[in-house]
mmCIF file of C-alpha atoms and ligand atoms in Angstrom:
data_model
loop_
_atom_site.group_PDB
_atom_site.id
_atom_site.type_symbol
_atom_site.label_atom_id
_atom_site.label_comp_id
_atom_site.label_asym_id
_atom_site.label_seq_id
_atom_site.Cartn_x
_atom_site.Cartn_y
_atom_site.Cartn_z
ATOM 1 C CA MET T 1 0.441 -0.118 -0.213
ATOM 2 C CA THR T 2 1.550 2.743 -0.961
ATOM 3 C CA THR T 3 -0.087 7.130 -0.939
ATOM 4 C CA LEU T 4 -0.091 9.603 -3.771
ATOM 5 C CA ARG T 5 -0.067 13.430 -2.718
ATOM 6 C CA LEU T 6 -1.421 14.717 -5.872
ATOM 7 C CA PRO T 7 -3.312 18.464 -6.702
ATOM 8 C CA GLY T 8 -6.935 19.464 -5.899
ATOM 9 C CA LEU T 9 -8.992 17.846 -8.933
ATOM 10 C CA VAL T 10 -10.863 19.360 -11.117
ATOM 11 C CA ASP T 11 -13.818 17.847 -12.435
ATOM 12 C CA ALA T 12 -15.107 20.513 -15.559
ATOM 13 C CA HIS T 13 -19.165 18.310 -16.798
ATOM 14 C CA VAL T 14 -21.208 18.245 -12.638
ATOM 15 C CA HIS T 15 -24.900 18.597 -13.097
ATOM 16 C CA LEU T 16 -24.994 19.364 -9.159
ATOM 17 C CA ARG T 17 -29.139 19.723 -9.963
ATOM 18 C CA GLU T 18 -30.061 23.152 -8.265
ATOM 19 C CA PRO T 19 -31.792 25.253 -8.748
ATOM 20 C CA GLY T 20 -35.232 23.000 -9.253
ATOM 21 C CA TYR T 21 -34.414 19.050 -9.333
ATOM 22 C CA GLU T 22 -32.812 19.303 -5.514
ATOM 23 C CA HIS T 23 -34.740 15.819 -5.015
ATOM 24 C CA LYS T 24 -31.498 14.587 -7.004
ATOM 25 C CA GLU T 25 -28.703 16.816 -5.696
ATOM 26 C CA ASP T 26 -27.491 19.633 -4.328
ATOM 27 C CA PHE T 27 -24.417 22.203 -3.583
ATOM 28 C CA TYR T 28 -24.247 20.572 -0.825
ATOM 29 C CA THR T 29 -24.335 17.328 -1.352
ATOM 30 C CA GLY T 30 -23.090 17.983 -5.323
ATOM 31 C CA THR T 31 -19.425 19.272 -3.744
ATOM 32 C CA VAL T 32 -19.190 16.728 -0.873
ATOM 33 C CA ALA T 33 -18.791 14.188 -3.389
ATOM 34 C CA ALA T 34 -16.861 15.658 -5.109
ATOM 35 C CA LEU T 35 -15.023 16.045 -2.198
ATOM 36 C CA ALA T 36 -15.162 11.774 -0.986
ATOM 37 C CA GLY T 37 -13.394 11.978 -4.934
ATOM 38 C CA GLY T 38 -10.890 14.413 -4.391
ATOM 39 C CA VAL T 39 -12.632 16.667 -6.486
ATOM 40 C CA THR T 40 -12.163 20.702 -4.860
ATOM 41 C CA THR T 41 -13.611 22.252 -7.722
ATOM 42 C CA VAL T 42 -16.143 22.128 -10.010
ATOM 43 C CA LEU T 43 -17.996 23.581 -13.544
ATOM 44 C CA ASP T 44 -21.283 22.961 -12.645
ATOM 45 C CA MET T 45 -23.626 22.903 -16.361
ATOM 46 C CA PRO T 46 -27.660 25.108 -17.314
ATOM 47 C CA ASN T 47 -29.561 22.393 -17.512
ATOM 48 C CA THR T 48 -31.446 23.284 -14.146
ATOM 49 C CA GLN T 49 -34.828 23.832 -13.594
ATOM 50 C CA PRO T 50 -35.480 26.850 -14.771
ATOM 51 C CA PRO T 51 -31.444 26.736 -16.833
ATOM 52 C CA THR T 52 -28.943 28.710 -16.161
ATOM 53 C CA ALA T 53 -29.576 31.201 -19.288
ATOM 54 C CA THR T 54 -29.837 34.754 -18.091
ATOM 55 C CA PRO T 55 -27.773 37.195 -16.204
ATOM 56 C CA ALA T 56 -29.920 37.000 -12.756
ATOM 57 C CA LEU T 57 -30.153 33.288 -13.163
ATOM 58 C CA LEU T 58 -26.348 32.894 -12.806
ATOM 59 C CA ARG T 59 -25.998 35.548 -10.220
ATOM 60 C CA GLU T 60 -29.028 33.275 -8.359
ATOM 61 C CA LYS T 61 -27.474 29.920 -8.991
ATOM 62 C CA ALA T 62 -24.652 31.522 -7.746
ATOM 63 C CA ARG T 63 -25.680 32.921 -4.661
ATOM 64 C CA LEU T 64 -27.036 28.983 -3.430
ATOM 65 C CA ALA T 65 -23.731 27.398 -4.236
ATOM 66 C CA ALA T 66 -21.959 29.894 -2.005
ATOM 67 C CA ALA T 67 -23.614 29.554 1.300
ATOM 68 C CA LYS T 68 -24.165 25.238 0.233
ATOM 69 C CA ALA T 69 -20.741 24.099 -1.347
ATOM 70 C CA VAL T 70 -17.781 22.498 -0.238
ATOM 71 C CA CYS T 71 -15.073 23.043 -3.125
ATOM 72 C CA ASP T 72 -15.094 25.949 -5.461
ATOM 73 C CA VAL T 73 -17.373 25.821 -8.019
ATOM 74 C CA GLY T 74 -17.435 27.237 -11.319
ATOM 75 C CA LEU T 75 -21.011 27.703 -13.167
ATOM 76 C CA PHE T 76 -21.606 27.880 -17.189
ATOM 77 C CA VAL T 77 -24.766 28.906 -19.199
ATOM 78 C CA GLY T 78 -26.556 27.567 -21.747
ATOM 79 C CA ALA T 79 -27.577 28.447 -24.618
ATOM 80 C CA THR T 80 -31.763 28.373 -25.039
ATOM 81 C CA ASN T 81 -34.320 28.012 -28.184
ATOM 82 C CA ASP T 82 -36.789 30.707 -26.230
ATOM 83 C CA ARG T 83 -33.992 32.992 -24.905
ATOM 84 C CA ALA T 84 -31.041 32.005 -26.955
ATOM 85 C CA ASP T 85 -28.255 34.589 -26.272
ATOM 86 C CA ALA T 86 -29.603 35.783 -23.133
ATOM 87 C CA TYR T 87 -26.662 35.364 -20.450
ATOM 88 C CA LEU T 88 -24.997 37.478 -23.231
ATOM 89 C CA PRO T 89 -24.408 40.647 -20.820
ATOM 90 C CA ALA T 90 -23.524 38.037 -17.283
ATOM 91 C CA ALA T 91 -20.646 35.478 -20.155
ATOM 92 C CA GLN T 92 -17.958 36.856 -18.239
ATOM 93 C CA HIS T 93 -18.956 35.594 -15.002
ATOM 94 C CA ALA T 94 -19.731 32.362 -16.845
ATOM 95 C CA CYS T 95 -16.659 29.096 -16.764
ATOM 96 C CA GLY T 96 -18.201 29.174 -20.172
ATOM 97 C CA LEU T 97 -21.080 28.634 -22.717
ATOM 98 C CA LYS T 98 -22.445 25.646 -22.495
ATOM 99 C CA ILE T 99 -24.354 24.734 -25.873
ATOM 100 C CA TYR T 100 -26.565 21.233 -25.887
ATOM 101 C CA VAL T 101 -26.594 20.048 -30.067
ATOM 102 C CA SER T 102 -27.139 16.792 -29.387
ATOM 103 C CA ASP T 103 -30.204 14.823 -27.175
ATOM 104 C CA THR T 104 -30.210 14.313 -23.903
ATOM 105 C CA PHE T 105 -31.665 15.085 -19.803
ATOM 106 C CA GLY T 106 -33.349 19.139 -20.229
ATOM 107 C CA SER T 107 -35.067 20.954 -22.416
ATOM 108 C CA LEU T 108 -31.623 22.968 -24.644
ATOM 109 C CA ARG T 109 -31.258 21.206 -27.234
ATOM 110 C CA ILE T 110 -30.464 23.646 -30.082
ATOM 111 C CA ASP T 111 -32.888 23.024 -32.543
ATOM 112 C CA SER T 112 -31.865 25.122 -35.763
ATOM 113 C CA LEU T 113 -28.822 26.766 -37.839
ATOM 114 C CA ASP T 114 -29.908 30.480 -37.618
ATOM 115 C CA LEU T 115 -29.603 30.088 -34.121
ATOM 116 C CA LEU T 116 -26.274 27.686 -33.850
ATOM 117 C CA HIS T 117 -24.908 30.027 -36.003
ATOM 118 C CA ARG T 118 -26.188 33.187 -33.350
ATOM 119 C CA LEU T 119 -24.320 31.975 -30.579
ATOM 120 C CA PHE T 120 -21.069 31.070 -32.264
ATOM 121 C CA ARG T 121 -21.392 34.896 -33.644
ATOM 122 C CA THR T 122 -22.832 36.469 -30.188
ATOM 123 C CA TRP T 123 -19.833 34.862 -28.228
ATOM 124 C CA ALA T 124 -17.303 35.641 -30.604
ATOM 125 C CA GLY T 125 -18.459 39.065 -30.786
ATOM 126 C CA LYS T 126 -18.418 39.199 -27.054
ATOM 127 C CA ALA T 127 -14.833 38.084 -26.534
ATOM 128 C CA ASP T 128 -13.582 40.658 -29.190
ATOM 129 C CA ALA T 129 -15.244 43.214 -26.451
ATOM 130 C CA VAL T 130 -13.460 41.577 -23.207
ATOM 131 C CA GLY T 131 -11.548 38.852 -24.911
ATOM 132 C CA TYR T 132 -10.788 35.437 -24.212
ATOM 133 C CA ARG T 133 -8.395 34.917 -21.394
ATOM 134 C CA MET T 134 -7.959 31.149 -20.678
ATOM 135 C CA ASP T 135 -4.893 30.979 -18.207
ATOM 136 C CA GLY T 136 -5.768 31.512 -15.255
ATOM 137 C CA ARG T 137 -8.081 34.637 -16.356
ATOM 138 C CA GLU T 138 -9.343 36.488 -13.655
ATOM 139 C CA GLN T 139 -11.585 38.557 -16.544
ATOM 140 C CA GLY T 140 -12.389 37.800 -20.618
ATOM 141 C CA LEU T 141 -14.420 34.274 -21.306
ATOM 142 C CA GLY T 142 -14.006 30.838 -21.033
ATOM 143 C CA PRO T 143 -14.480 27.994 -24.667
ATOM 144 C CA ILE T 144 -17.823 27.283 -25.777
ATOM 145 C CA ALA T 145 -18.782 23.755 -25.028
ATOM 146 C CA VAL T 146 -20.543 22.092 -27.023
ATOM 147 C CA HIS T 147 -22.671 18.156 -26.349
ATOM 148 C CA ALA T 148 -22.132 17.287 -30.022
ATOM 149 C CA GLU T 149 -22.064 13.600 -30.981
ATOM 150 C CA GLU T 150 -21.895 12.422 -34.570
ATOM 151 C CA LEU T 151 -22.448 14.628 -37.702
ATOM 152 C CA MET T 152 -23.226 17.526 -34.947
ATOM 153 C CA LEU T 153 -19.157 17.788 -33.971
ATOM 154 C CA PRO T 154 -17.767 18.930 -37.835
ATOM 155 C CA VAL T 155 -20.552 21.307 -37.821
ATOM 156 C CA CYS T 156 -19.322 22.619 -34.267
ATOM 157 C CA LEU T 157 -15.873 22.349 -35.767
ATOM 158 C CA ASN T 158 -16.124 23.937 -37.822
ATOM 159 C CA LEU T 159 -18.629 27.097 -36.759
ATOM 160 C CA SER T 160 -16.088 27.977 -33.869
ATOM 161 C CA HIS T 161 -12.865 27.894 -36.439
ATOM 162 C CA LEU T 162 -15.388 30.670 -39.051
ATOM 163 C CA TYR T 163 -14.897 32.834 -35.686
ATOM 164 C CA ASP T 164 -12.191 31.863 -33.506
ATOM 165 C CA VAL T 165 -14.440 31.250 -30.352
ATOM 166 C CA PRO T 166 -11.717 27.789 -28.751
ATOM 167 C CA LEU T 167 -14.500 24.881 -28.793
ATOM 168 C CA HIS T 168 -14.483 22.190 -25.891
ATOM 169 C CA VAL T 169 -15.818 19.228 -26.709
ATOM 170 C CA VAL T 170 -17.633 17.352 -23.961
ATOM 171 C CA HIS T 171 -17.750 13.272 -23.061
ATOM 172 C CA VAL T 172 -16.834 12.434 -26.523
ATOM 173 C CA SER T 173 -17.519 9.094 -26.707
ATOM 174 C CA ARG T 174 -16.622 7.500 -30.505
ATOM 175 C CA ARG T 175 -13.505 6.490 -32.388
ATOM 176 C CA SER T 176 -14.975 8.756 -35.437
ATOM 177 C CA GLU T 177 -15.131 11.223 -32.054
ATOM 178 C CA ILE T 178 -11.463 11.251 -31.024
ATOM 179 C CA GLU T 179 -9.549 10.791 -34.401
ATOM 180 C CA LEU T 180 -11.484 13.964 -36.042
ATOM 181 C CA ILE T 181 -11.300 15.512 -32.882
ATOM 182 C CA ARG T 182 -7.188 14.464 -34.072
ATOM 183 C CA THR T 183 -7.344 15.700 -37.155
ATOM 184 C CA ALA T 184 -8.586 19.176 -36.055
ATOM 185 C CA LYS T 185 -5.921 19.864 -33.529
ATOM 186 C CA GLU T 186 -3.653 19.236 -36.299
ATOM 187 C CA ARG T 187 -4.777 21.328 -38.498
ATOM 188 C CA GLY T 188 -4.367 24.375 -35.860
ATOM 189 C CA TYR T 189 -7.914 24.548 -34.921
ATOM 190 C CA ARG T 190 -7.908 25.513 -31.040
ATOM 191 C CA VAL T 191 -10.241 22.791 -30.241
ATOM 192 C CA THR T 192 -9.959 20.506 -26.510
ATOM 193 C CA CYS T 193 -12.134 17.413 -25.324
ATOM 194 C CA GLU T 194 -12.699 15.353 -22.790
ATOM 195 C CA VAL T 195 -13.288 12.177 -21.795
ATOM 196 C CA THR T 196 -15.974 10.630 -19.042
ATOM 197 C CA PRO T 197 -14.698 7.490 -16.566
ATOM 198 C CA HIS T 198 -17.752 5.945 -17.831
ATOM 199 C CA HIS T 199 -16.190 5.943 -21.298
ATOM 200 C CA LEU T 200 -13.154 4.635 -20.456
ATOM 201 C CA PHE T 201 -14.126 2.147 -17.957
ATOM 202 C CA LEU T 202 -17.874 0.046 -19.117
ATOM 203 C CA THR T 203 -18.584 -0.578 -22.505
ATOM 204 C CA THR T 204 -22.411 -1.884 -24.760
ATOM 205 C CA GLU T 205 -21.268 -4.928 -22.911
ATOM 206 C CA ASP T 206 -22.161 -3.802 -19.854
ATOM 207 C CA ALA T 207 -24.777 -2.186 -20.530
ATOM 208 C CA ALA T 208 -27.362 -4.749 -20.735
ATOM 209 C CA ARG T 209 -25.920 -5.877 -16.784
ATOM 210 C CA LEU T 210 -26.197 -2.527 -16.077
ATOM 211 C CA GLY T 211 -29.656 -1.721 -17.513
ATOM 212 C CA PRO T 212 -31.188 1.562 -16.703
ATOM 213 C CA LEU T 213 -27.791 2.084 -14.071
ATOM 214 C CA GLY T 214 -25.431 2.556 -17.472
ATOM 215 C CA ASP T 215 -28.004 4.589 -19.724
ATOM 216 C CA MET T 216 -26.157 7.685 -20.493
ATOM 217 C CA ARG T 217 -25.581 10.023 -23.126
ATOM 218 C CA PRO T 218 -23.980 9.948 -25.063
ATOM 219 C CA ARG T 219 -24.619 6.109 -24.870
ATOM 220 C CA LEU T 220 -21.916 3.517 -23.376
ATOM 221 C CA ALA T 221 -20.134 2.748 -26.331
ATOM 222 C CA THR T 222 -18.575 -0.688 -28.700
ATOM 223 C CA PRO T 223 -15.428 -1.833 -26.988
ATOM 224 C CA ASP T 224 -14.034 -0.822 -30.483
ATOM 225 C CA ASP T 225 -14.875 2.597 -30.045
ATOM 226 C CA GLN T 226 -13.692 2.382 -26.124
ATOM 227 C CA ALA T 227 -9.986 1.019 -27.057
ATOM 228 C CA ALA T 228 -9.845 4.108 -30.132
ATOM 229 C CA LEU T 229 -9.968 6.505 -26.827
ATOM 230 C CA TRP T 230 -7.631 4.874 -24.992
ATOM 231 C CA GLU T 231 -4.957 4.106 -28.434
ATOM 232 C CA ASN T 232 -5.464 8.394 -28.705
ATOM 233 C CA LEU T 233 -5.259 9.453 -24.911
ATOM 234 C CA ASP T 234 -2.581 11.911 -26.197
ATOM 235 C CA VAL T 235 -5.658 14.253 -27.600
ATOM 236 C CA ILE T 236 -8.422 13.987 -24.900
ATOM 237 C CA ASP T 237 -7.915 17.472 -22.676
ATOM 238 C CA LEU T 238 -9.237 16.077 -19.572
ATOM 239 C CA PHE T 239 -11.435 13.498 -18.270
ATOM 240 C CA ALA T 240 -14.373 14.534 -16.638
ATOM 241 C CA THR T 241 -16.979 12.627 -15.015
ATOM 242 C CA ASP T 242 -20.861 14.089 -16.655
ATOM 243 C CA HIS T 243 -21.947 13.346 -12.707
ATOM 244 C CA ALA T 244 -25.151 13.253 -13.603
ATOM 245 C CA PRO T 245 -27.612 11.703 -10.991
ATOM 246 C CA HIS T 246 -30.402 10.590 -11.183
ATOM 247 C CA THR T 247 -32.282 8.632 -8.730
ATOM 248 C CA LEU T 248 -33.242 4.781 -8.295
ATOM 249 C CA ALA T 249 -36.286 5.300 -8.278
ATOM 250 C CA GLU T 250 -36.987 7.192 -11.838
ATOM 251 C CA LYS T 251 -34.188 5.797 -13.122
ATOM 252 C CA ALA T 252 -36.350 1.635 -12.009
ATOM 253 C CA ALA T 253 -39.710 2.826 -12.526
ATOM 254 C CA LEU T 254 -40.661 5.672 -15.588
ATOM 255 C CA GLU T 255 -40.947 4.114 -18.669
ATOM 256 C CA THR T 256 -38.575 5.653 -20.398
ATOM 257 C CA PRO T 257 -35.753 6.649 -17.733
ATOM 258 C CA PRO T 258 -33.875 9.736 -17.531
ATOM 259 C CA PRO T 259 -29.967 9.149 -19.210
ATOM 260 C CA GLY T 260 -26.820 9.836 -16.580
ATOM 261 C CA VAL T 261 -24.430 9.058 -14.228
ATOM 262 C CA PRO T 262 -23.145 10.117 -11.198
ATOM 263 C CA GLY T 263 -19.427 10.038 -10.845
ATOM 264 C CA LEU T 264 -17.967 11.980 -8.646
ATOM 265 C CA GLU T 265 -16.513 9.541 -6.186
ATOM 266 C CA THR T 266 -15.676 6.626 -8.237
ATOM 267 C CA MET T 267 -13.351 8.579 -10.872
ATOM 268 C CA LEU T 268 -9.926 8.988 -9.419
ATOM 269 C CA PRO T 269 -10.346 4.907 -7.319
ATOM 270 C CA LEU T 270 -11.079 4.664 -11.334
ATOM 271 C CA LEU T 271 -7.732 5.895 -13.148
ATOM 272 C CA ILE T 272 -5.243 4.748 -9.885
ATOM 273 C CA THR T 273 -6.866 1.572 -10.534
ATOM 274 C CA ALA T 274 -5.943 2.405 -15.112
ATOM 275 C CA MET T 275 -2.474 3.594 -13.787
ATOM 276 C CA VAL T 276 -1.708 0.109 -10.674
ATOM 277 C CA GLU T 277 -2.903 -1.710 -13.880
ATOM 278 C CA GLY T 278 -0.111 0.103 -16.494
ATOM 279 C CA ARG T 279 -2.729 2.050 -18.728
ATOM 280 C CA LEU T 280 -1.953 5.539 -17.580
ATOM 281 C CA THR T 281 0.769 7.307 -15.340
ATOM 282 C CA GLU T 282 0.599 9.631 -12.840
ATOM 283 C CA ASP T 283 1.557 12.673 -14.837
ATOM 284 C CA ASP T 284 -1.282 11.428 -17.171
ATOM 285 C CA ILE T 285 -3.639 11.801 -14.411
ATOM 286 C CA VAL T 286 -2.336 15.286 -12.839
ATOM 287 C CA ALA T 287 -2.359 16.417 -16.417
ATOM 288 C CA ARG T 288 -5.890 15.579 -17.351
ATOM 289 C CA CYS T 289 -6.990 16.098 -13.703
ATOM 290 C CA ALA T 290 -5.874 19.309 -12.242
ATOM 291 C CA HIS T 291 -3.723 20.901 -14.910
ATOM 292 C CA ASN T 292 -5.077 20.951 -17.709
ATOM 293 C CA PRO T 293 -8.831 21.951 -17.249
ATOM 294 C CA ARG T 294 -6.990 24.397 -15.105
ATOM 295 C CA ARG T 295 -5.496 26.105 -18.493
ATOM 296 C CA VAL T 296 -9.128 24.889 -20.774
ATOM 297 C CA TYR T 297 -11.631 27.535 -18.334
ATOM 298 C CA GLY T 298 -8.804 29.143 -17.184
ATOM 299 C CA LEU T 299 -9.167 27.594 -13.276
ATOM 300 C CA PRO T 300 -7.578 30.401 -10.571
ATOM 301 C CA ALA T 301 -4.986 28.700 -8.923
ATOM 302 C CA GLN T 302 -6.565 26.928 -5.483
ATOM 303 C CA PRO T 303 -2.887 27.470 -3.274
ATOM 304 C CA ASP T 304 -1.923 24.877 -0.457
ATOM 305 C CA THR T 305 -5.121 22.009 -1.756
ATOM 306 C CA TRP T 306 -4.076 18.853 -2.160
ATOM 307 C CA VAL T 307 -5.617 15.105 -1.960
ATOM 308 C CA ASP T 308 -3.433 12.751 -0.668
ATOM 309 C CA VAL T 309 -5.265 8.877 -2.327
ATOM 310 C CA VAL T 310 -4.137 5.420 -1.080
ATOM 311 C CA VAL T 311 -2.860 2.989 -4.129
ATOM 312 C CA GLU T 312 -4.025 0.036 -1.920
ATOM 313 C CA ASP T 313 -1.914 -3.437 -2.774
ATOM 314 C CA GLN T 314 -5.122 -5.754 -2.639
ATOM 315 C CA PRO T 315 -8.037 -3.537 -4.981
ATOM 316 C CA VAL T 316 -11.524 -3.805 -2.686
ATOM 317 C CA PRO T 317 -15.247 -4.392 -4.557
ATOM 318 C CA TRP T 318 -16.748 -0.382 -4.667
ATOM 319 C CA SER T 319 -19.318 -0.253 -2.035
ATOM 320 C CA ASN T 320 -22.882 2.659 -2.406
ATOM 321 C CA GLU T 321 -22.437 2.155 1.148
ATOM 322 C CA ARG T 322 -19.933 5.082 1.313
ATOM 323 C CA MET T 323 -21.357 7.194 -1.140
ATOM 324 C CA LYS T 324 -21.873 11.028 -0.212
ATOM 325 C CA THR T 325 -23.709 11.744 -3.295
ATOM 326 C CA ARG T 326 -27.673 12.329 -2.892
ATOM 327 C CA VAL T 327 -28.429 8.724 -5.296
ATOM 328 C CA GLY T 328 -26.944 6.948 -3.201
ATOM 329 C CA TRP T 329 -25.475 4.294 -6.338
ATOM 330 C CA SER T 330 -22.812 3.795 -9.023
ATOM 331 C CA PRO T 331 -22.252 2.222 -12.129
ATOM 332 C CA PHE T 332 -19.098 1.060 -10.990
ATOM 333 C CA ALA T 333 -20.671 -0.642 -7.878
ATOM 334 C CA GLY T 334 -18.935 -4.148 -7.589
ATOM 335 C CA MET T 335 -15.856 -2.931 -9.772
ATOM 336 C CA PRO T 336 -13.069 -4.345 -7.224
ATOM 337 C CA LEU T 337 -10.949 -0.864 -7.620
ATOM 338 C CA HIS T 338 -7.120 -0.234 -6.644
ATOM 339 C CA GLY T 339 -7.322 4.006 -5.421
ATOM 340 C CA ARG T 340 -9.229 5.622 -1.910
ATOM 341 C CA VAL T 341 -9.371 8.935 -1.503
ATOM 342 C CA GLU T 342 -8.138 9.158 2.701
ATOM 343 C CA ARG T 343 -7.336 13.030 2.485
ATOM 344 C CA VAL T 344 -7.963 16.390 0.953
ATOM 345 C CA THR T 345 -7.123 19.754 2.174
ATOM 346 C CA LEU T 346 -8.394 22.659 0.302
ATOM 347 C CA ARG T 347 -6.837 26.207 0.745
ATOM 348 C CA GLY T 348 -4.995 24.312 3.824
ATOM 349 C CA GLU T 349 -7.594 23.320 6.515
ATOM 350 C CA VAL T 350 -8.347 19.557 6.082
ATOM 351 C CA VAL T 351 -11.794 19.168 4.737
ATOM 352 C CA TYR T 352 -12.472 15.685 4.356
ATOM 353 C CA GLU T 353 -11.048 12.439 5.571
ATOM 354 C CA ASP T 354 -11.471 9.614 6.252
ATOM 355 C CA GLY T 355 -15.572 9.624 4.285
ATOM 356 C CA ARG T 356 -16.232 12.409 7.072
ATOM 357 C CA VAL T 357 -16.625 16.364 5.583
ATOM 358 C CA LEU T 358 -14.923 17.862 8.101
ATOM 359 C CA ALA T 359 -15.765 21.579 5.537
ATOM 360 C CA ALA T 360 -18.368 23.709 6.195
ATOM 361 C CA PRO T 361 -21.270 24.862 3.893
ATOM 362 C CA GLY T 362 -20.433 27.894 2.264
ATOM 363 C CA SER T 363 -16.569 27.606 2.856
ATOM 364 C CA GLY T 364 -16.124 27.098 -0.990
ATOM 365 C CA ARG T 365 -16.469 30.181 -3.576
ATOM 366 C CA VAL T 366 -17.836 30.435 -6.403
ATOM 367 C CA LEU T 367 -15.643 31.559 -9.480
ATOM 368 C CA PHE T 368 -15.945 34.272 -12.108
ATOM 369 C CA GLY T 369 -17.551 36.803 -9.597
ATOM 370 C CA ALA T 370 -20.999 34.922 -10.691
ATOM 371 C CA ALA T 371 -22.324 35.283 -7.285
ATOM 372 C CA ASN T 372 -21.331 38.727 -6.861
ATOM 373 C CA PRO T 373 -21.278 40.937 -10.457
ATOM 374 C CA ALA T 374 -21.007 43.997 -9.373
ATOM 375 C CA ALA T 375 -18.200 44.197 -7.215
HETATM 376 C C1 NCD R 1 -27.165 14.709 -17.919
HETATM 377 C C2 NCD R 1 -28.070 14.708 -17.150
HETATM 378 O O1 NCD R 1 -29.005 14.367 -16.802
HETATM 379 O O2 NCD R 1 -28.005 16.554 -17.008
HETATM 380 N N1 NCD R 1 -27.331 13.507 -18.802
HETATM 381 C C3 NCD R 1 -26.571 12.427 -19.279
HETATM 382 O O3 NCD R 1 -27.002 11.507 -19.598
HETATM 383 N N2 NCD R 1 -25.172 12.999 -19.575
HETATM 384 C C4 NCD R 1 -27.303 15.975 -19.807
HETATM 385 C C5 NCD R 1 -25.726 16.276 -20.323
HETATM 386 O O4 NCD R 1 -25.160 15.794 -20.000
HETATM 387 O O5 NCD R 1 -25.712 15.457 -21.547
HETATM 388 ZN ZN1 ZN R 2 -23.521 15.945 -18.630
#
């Protein structure tokens, strides 16, 4: 057994569900789950109810987060068909703009080229005024993050190239997609991408066993798609969980269960397991879970912040019992894993130790001045 000390991790893709779906998660339970997973910064998606589509809604969400969070939180704004780019006046207080062009949970899917074109054009226009500042940015805009599967991926790559807007492609899952992103990077496109642990560690071969607990968007892909993600590790900028909790009752009872699975607590144990198996190095993990997300989104540094993670000699089956997410389940239940988060230190304070959360609600910070936009 050894212990590693890593920088506090960033999970650049979580759904903490507040406001509107607090029975699934809220800013307290979600950030507690983050600490339990060694994550000290989360970036929260806009598909809440109501969606984070206006300056007022961003501010309101930021105040909820400021009161409850135990780790640092950045908030995305989101484009909607009926509110289009209403968020623009507050754009620099968001970590980035999220655009959904593929189908998933929530009502944010953009369904016309007319609107999609406008969203890229206006984000680029705003950046002309305030600039893009990706490296430890205090002001300026973040990238456009897109959920763009299959044929929607080249559409978004092209719009980003036409407007010179940095594009971040979330949860890439297929061979065709990761190979296209490789080509775009080789041609100098301003594109980065992320892959989830569930697409790295599960495939269509697990889908039948898992039923609705293995249903998410993008869906689990084939073993060949999974192999392509590992083959193209150098193209993957970030690992991000797409932590998307739904209750077991919702997953079991509804005729069409909502897609999405929790992931904050299992990411580091899974990655450490891949490290023990020789498929990843410690540097691979630290780059994709700490340094690169900070660079892509221009996140401020967290001084004196680290995670102590135990690397077990013998793998221990993952148990839902220990989980902090409100929904209390994982698609990885029973999977033998080598990593266990022992302690998390945030800005010099021990905030998590051996399953106990020591941080007070509201001790996490809301990034980019979203809670006090006038200040
Ligand atoms: C997410 C959710 O439930 O909010 N679901 C999912 O399957 N990934 C939405 C999303 O990220 O697409
Ligand atoms: Zn998501």
